[in-house]
mmCIF file of C-alpha atoms in Angstrom:
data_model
loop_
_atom_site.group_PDB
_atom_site.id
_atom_site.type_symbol
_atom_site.label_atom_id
_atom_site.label_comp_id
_atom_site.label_asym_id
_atom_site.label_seq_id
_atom_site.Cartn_x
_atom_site.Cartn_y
_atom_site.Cartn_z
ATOM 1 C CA UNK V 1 -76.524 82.678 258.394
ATOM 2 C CA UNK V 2 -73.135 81.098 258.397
ATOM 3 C CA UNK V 3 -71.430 79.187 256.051
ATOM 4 C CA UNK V 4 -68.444 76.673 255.478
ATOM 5 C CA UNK V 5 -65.652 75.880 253.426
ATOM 6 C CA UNK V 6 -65.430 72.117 252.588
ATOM 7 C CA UNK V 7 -62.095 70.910 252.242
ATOM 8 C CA UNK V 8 -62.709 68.043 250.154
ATOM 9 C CA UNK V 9 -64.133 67.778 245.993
ATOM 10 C CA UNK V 10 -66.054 64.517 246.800
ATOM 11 C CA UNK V 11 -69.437 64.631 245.002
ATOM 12 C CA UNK V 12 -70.876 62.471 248.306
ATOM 13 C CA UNK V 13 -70.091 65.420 250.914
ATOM 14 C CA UNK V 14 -71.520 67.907 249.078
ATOM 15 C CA UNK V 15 -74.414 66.179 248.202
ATOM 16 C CA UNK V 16 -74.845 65.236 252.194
ATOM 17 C CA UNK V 17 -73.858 68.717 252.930
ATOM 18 C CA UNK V 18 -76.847 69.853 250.503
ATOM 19 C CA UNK V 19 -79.364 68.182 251.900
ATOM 20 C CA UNK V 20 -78.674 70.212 255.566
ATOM 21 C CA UNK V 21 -79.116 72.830 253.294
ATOM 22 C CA UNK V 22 -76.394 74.863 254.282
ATOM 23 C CA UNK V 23 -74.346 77.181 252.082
ATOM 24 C CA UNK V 24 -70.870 76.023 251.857
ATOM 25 C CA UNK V 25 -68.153 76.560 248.452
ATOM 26 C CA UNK V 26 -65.887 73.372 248.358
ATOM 27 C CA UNK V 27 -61.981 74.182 248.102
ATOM 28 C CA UNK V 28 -59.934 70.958 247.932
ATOM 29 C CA UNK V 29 -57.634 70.304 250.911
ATOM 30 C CA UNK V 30 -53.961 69.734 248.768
ATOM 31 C CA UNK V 31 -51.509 68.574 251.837
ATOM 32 C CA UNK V 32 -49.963 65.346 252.296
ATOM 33 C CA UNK V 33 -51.720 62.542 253.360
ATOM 34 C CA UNK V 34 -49.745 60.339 254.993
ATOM 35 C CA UNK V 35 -49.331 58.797 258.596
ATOM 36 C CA UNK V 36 -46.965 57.871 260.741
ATOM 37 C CA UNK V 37 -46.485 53.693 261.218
ATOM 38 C CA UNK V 38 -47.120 54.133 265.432
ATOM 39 C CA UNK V 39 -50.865 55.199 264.377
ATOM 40 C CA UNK V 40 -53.439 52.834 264.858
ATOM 41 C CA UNK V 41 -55.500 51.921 261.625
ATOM 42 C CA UNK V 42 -58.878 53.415 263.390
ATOM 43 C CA UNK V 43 -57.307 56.707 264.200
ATOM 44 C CA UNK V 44 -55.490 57.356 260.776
ATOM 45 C CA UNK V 45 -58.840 59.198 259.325
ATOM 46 C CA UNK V 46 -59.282 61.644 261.969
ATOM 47 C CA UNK V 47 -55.213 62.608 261.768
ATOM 48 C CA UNK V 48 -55.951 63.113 257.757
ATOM 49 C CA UNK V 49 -59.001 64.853 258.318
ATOM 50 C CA UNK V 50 -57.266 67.444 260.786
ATOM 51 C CA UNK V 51 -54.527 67.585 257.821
ATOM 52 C CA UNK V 52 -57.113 68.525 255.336
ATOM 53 C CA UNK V 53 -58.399 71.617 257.954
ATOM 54 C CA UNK V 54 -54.839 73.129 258.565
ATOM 55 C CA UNK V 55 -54.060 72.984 255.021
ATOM 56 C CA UNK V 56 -57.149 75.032 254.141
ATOM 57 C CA UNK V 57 -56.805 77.055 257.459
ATOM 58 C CA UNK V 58 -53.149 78.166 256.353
ATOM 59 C CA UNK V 59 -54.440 79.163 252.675
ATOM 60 C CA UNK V 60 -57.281 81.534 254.242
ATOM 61 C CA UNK V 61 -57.251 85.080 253.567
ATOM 62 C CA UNK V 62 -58.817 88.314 255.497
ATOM 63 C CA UNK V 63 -61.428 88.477 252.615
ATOM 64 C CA UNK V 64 -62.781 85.454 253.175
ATOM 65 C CA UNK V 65 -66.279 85.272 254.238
ATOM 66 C CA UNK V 66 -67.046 81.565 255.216
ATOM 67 C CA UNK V 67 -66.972 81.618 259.221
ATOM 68 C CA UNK V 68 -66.403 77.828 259.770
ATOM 69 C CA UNK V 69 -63.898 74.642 257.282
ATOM 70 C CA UNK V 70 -65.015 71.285 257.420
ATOM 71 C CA UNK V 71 -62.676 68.396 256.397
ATOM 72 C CA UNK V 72 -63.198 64.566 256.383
ATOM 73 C CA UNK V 73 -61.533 61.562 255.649
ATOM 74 C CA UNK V 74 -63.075 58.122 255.225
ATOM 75 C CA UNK V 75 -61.111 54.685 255.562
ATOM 76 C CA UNK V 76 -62.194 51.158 255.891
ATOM 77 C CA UNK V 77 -60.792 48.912 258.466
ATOM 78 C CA UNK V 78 -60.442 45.710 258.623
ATOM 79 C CA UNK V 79 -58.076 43.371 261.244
ATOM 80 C CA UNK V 80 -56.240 46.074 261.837
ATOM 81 C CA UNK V 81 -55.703 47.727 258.254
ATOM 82 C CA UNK V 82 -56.445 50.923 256.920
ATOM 83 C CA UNK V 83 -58.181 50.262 253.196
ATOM 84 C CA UNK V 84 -58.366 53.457 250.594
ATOM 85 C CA UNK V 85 -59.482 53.828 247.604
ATOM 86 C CA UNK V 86 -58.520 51.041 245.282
ATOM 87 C CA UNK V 87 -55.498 51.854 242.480
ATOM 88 C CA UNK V 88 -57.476 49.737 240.220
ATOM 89 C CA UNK V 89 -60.172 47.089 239.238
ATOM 90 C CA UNK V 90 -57.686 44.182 240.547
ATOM 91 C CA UNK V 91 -57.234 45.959 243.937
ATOM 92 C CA UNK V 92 -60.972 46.741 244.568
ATOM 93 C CA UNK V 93 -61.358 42.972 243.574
ATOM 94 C CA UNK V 94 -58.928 42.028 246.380
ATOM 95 C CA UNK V 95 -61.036 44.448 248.650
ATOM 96 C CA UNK V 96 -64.020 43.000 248.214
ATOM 97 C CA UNK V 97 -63.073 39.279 247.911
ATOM 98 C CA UNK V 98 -61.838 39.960 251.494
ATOM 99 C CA UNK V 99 -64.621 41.630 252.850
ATOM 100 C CA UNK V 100 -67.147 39.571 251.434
ATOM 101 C CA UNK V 101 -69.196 37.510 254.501
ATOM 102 C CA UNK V 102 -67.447 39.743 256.990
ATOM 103 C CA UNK V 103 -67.387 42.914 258.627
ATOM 104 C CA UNK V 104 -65.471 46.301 258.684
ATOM 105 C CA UNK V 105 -65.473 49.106 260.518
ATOM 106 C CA UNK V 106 -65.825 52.403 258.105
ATOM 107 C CA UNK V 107 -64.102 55.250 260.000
ATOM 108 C CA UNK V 108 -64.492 58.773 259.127
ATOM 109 C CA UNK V 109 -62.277 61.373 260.500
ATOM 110 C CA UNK V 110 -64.077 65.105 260.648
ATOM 111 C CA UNK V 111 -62.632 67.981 261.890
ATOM 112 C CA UNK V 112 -64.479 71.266 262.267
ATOM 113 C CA UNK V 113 -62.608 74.899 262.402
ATOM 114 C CA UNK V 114 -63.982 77.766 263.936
ATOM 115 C CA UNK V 115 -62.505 81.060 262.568
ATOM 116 C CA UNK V 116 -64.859 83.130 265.225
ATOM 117 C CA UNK V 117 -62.921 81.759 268.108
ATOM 118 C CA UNK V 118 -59.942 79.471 266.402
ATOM 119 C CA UNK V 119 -61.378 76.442 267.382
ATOM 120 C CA UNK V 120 -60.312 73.210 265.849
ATOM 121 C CA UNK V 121 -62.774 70.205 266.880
ATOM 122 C CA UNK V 122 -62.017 67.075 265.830
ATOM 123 C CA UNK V 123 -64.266 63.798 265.834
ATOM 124 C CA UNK V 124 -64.404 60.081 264.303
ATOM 125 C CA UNK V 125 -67.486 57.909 263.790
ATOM 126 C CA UNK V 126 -67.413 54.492 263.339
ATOM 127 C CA UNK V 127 -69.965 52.497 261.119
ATOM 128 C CA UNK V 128 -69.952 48.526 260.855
ATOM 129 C CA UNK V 129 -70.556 46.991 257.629
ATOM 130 C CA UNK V 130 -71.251 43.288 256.972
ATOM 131 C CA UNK V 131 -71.285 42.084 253.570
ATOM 132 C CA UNK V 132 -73.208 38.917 251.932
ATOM 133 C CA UNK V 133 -70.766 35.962 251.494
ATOM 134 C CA UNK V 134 -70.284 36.322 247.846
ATOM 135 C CA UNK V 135 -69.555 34.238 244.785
ATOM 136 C CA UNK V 136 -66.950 34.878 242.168
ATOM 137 C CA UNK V 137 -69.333 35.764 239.783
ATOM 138 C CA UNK V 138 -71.265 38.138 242.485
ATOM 139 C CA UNK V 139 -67.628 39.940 242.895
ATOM 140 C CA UNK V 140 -67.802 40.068 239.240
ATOM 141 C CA UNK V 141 -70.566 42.403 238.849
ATOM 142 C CA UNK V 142 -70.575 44.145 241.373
ATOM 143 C CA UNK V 143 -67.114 45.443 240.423
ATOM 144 C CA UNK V 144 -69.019 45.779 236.087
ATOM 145 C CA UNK V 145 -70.798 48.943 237.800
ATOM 146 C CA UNK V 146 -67.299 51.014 238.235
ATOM 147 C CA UNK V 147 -68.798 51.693 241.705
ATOM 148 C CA UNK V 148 -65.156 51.236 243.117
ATOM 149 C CA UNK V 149 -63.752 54.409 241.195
ATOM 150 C CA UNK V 150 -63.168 56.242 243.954
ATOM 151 C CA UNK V 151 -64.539 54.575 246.747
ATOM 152 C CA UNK V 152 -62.918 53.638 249.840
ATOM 153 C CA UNK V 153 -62.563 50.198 250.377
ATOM 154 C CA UNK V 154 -63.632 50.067 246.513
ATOM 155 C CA UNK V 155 -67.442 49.714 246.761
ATOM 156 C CA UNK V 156 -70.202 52.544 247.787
ATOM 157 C CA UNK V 157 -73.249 51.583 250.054
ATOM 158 C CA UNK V 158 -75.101 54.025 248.002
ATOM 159 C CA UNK V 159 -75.039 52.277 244.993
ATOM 160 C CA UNK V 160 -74.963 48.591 243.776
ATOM 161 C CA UNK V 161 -73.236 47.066 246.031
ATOM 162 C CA UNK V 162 -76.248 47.605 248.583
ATOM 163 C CA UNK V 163 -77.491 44.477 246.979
ATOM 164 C CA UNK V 164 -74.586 42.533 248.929
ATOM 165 C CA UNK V 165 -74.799 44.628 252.406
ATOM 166 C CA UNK V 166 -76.199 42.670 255.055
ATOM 167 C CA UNK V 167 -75.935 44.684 257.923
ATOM 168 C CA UNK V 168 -74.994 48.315 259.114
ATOM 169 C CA UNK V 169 -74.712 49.594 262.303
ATOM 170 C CA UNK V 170 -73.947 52.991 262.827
ATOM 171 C CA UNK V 171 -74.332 56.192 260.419
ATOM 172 C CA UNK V 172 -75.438 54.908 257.355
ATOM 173 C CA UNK V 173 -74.237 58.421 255.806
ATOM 174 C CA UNK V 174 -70.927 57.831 257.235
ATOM 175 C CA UNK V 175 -70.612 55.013 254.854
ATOM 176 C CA UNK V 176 -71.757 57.448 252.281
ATOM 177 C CA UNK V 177 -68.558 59.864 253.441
ATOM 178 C CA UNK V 178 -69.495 62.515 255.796
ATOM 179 C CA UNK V 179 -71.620 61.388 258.903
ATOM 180 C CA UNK V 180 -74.075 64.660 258.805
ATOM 181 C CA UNK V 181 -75.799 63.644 262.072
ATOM 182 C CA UNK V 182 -72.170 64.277 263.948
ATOM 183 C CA UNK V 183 -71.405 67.189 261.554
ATOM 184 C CA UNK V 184 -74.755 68.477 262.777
ATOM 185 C CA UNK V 185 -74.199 68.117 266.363
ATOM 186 C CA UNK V 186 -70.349 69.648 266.126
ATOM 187 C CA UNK V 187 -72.004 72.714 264.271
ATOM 188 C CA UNK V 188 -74.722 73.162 266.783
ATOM 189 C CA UNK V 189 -72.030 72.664 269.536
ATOM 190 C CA UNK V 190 -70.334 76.244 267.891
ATOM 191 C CA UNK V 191 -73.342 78.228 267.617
ATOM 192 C CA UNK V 192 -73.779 77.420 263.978
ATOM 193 C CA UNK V 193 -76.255 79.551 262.208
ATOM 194 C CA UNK V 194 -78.137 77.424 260.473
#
């Protein structure tokens, strides 16, 4: 049975990455984050993502057992702007006040490294998220939970703020932070051992 290095200390992935019930040990991805002005919004996750692989890839040692490294990174986008993880209660506010009755695209970058045969694979999936037209005071509470600690785009489908989702399309664990039906199908497509 193989298993994986996850480049990332989100609680979401490795609870998504627990339920395919494979064995994986997470080691944080520390490299710099950043990208360039010329890249477009929707392709900014999958450049971080890659980031987050060669970062680990570089740290690796002979000893290591853990065949395959798995790295994400999830964004929102909206009209053409990348939104991260708020740097406070007044930014997620923002956030939300400007998604609210609309949609945005939630892109997550995932990149896949073979050590058997030094493959680097690299994918994005795209999820579109429509939220509720929302009053002040809706905005309000959502925000009371402290969902957007953390969160890109400063809310998280998986908790609360469901209540003001009106439509998905796409991965629904994408949203989540690691889209495990494409993480599936990129492991299968290396001869995985599940």
């Amino acid at each position: 049975m193989d298993s994986i290095i996850l480049a990332s200390s989100s609680p979401r992935r490795k609870e998504l990455l627990e339920t395919m019930q494979i064995q994986f040990k997470v080691i944080p991805a520390n490299c710099d984050e950043s990208v360039p002005a010329e890249i477009r919004a929707m392709d900014a996750p999958l450049l971080i993502a890659e980031k987050k692989a060669k970062a680990i890839i570089r740290q690796l040692n002979s000893d290591e057992t853990a065949n395959f490294v798995l790295a994400a990174d999830t964004a929102i986008v909206f009209d053409g702007k990348v939104y991260g993880k708020p740097r406070g209660i007044d930014e997620a506010k923002s956030f939300i006040s400007l998604f609210q009755g609309k949609t945005q695209s939630v892109v997550t970058g995932v990149a896949l490294y073979n050590r058997k045969n030094g493959l680097l694979k690299s994918e994005a999936v795209v999820t579109n998220v429509k939220f509720k037209k929302m009053t002040s005071h809706d905005i309000d509470f959502c925000l009371s939970k402290n969902e957007w600690k953390d969160a890109a785009g400063g809310y998280k489908i998986q908790g609360f703020s469901a209540c003001f989702i009106e439509k998905i399309e796409g991965s629904y664990s994408n949203v989540v932070g690691l889209p495990i039906e494409k993480v599936y199908d990129m492991l299968s497509e290396q001869h995985f051992e599940f």
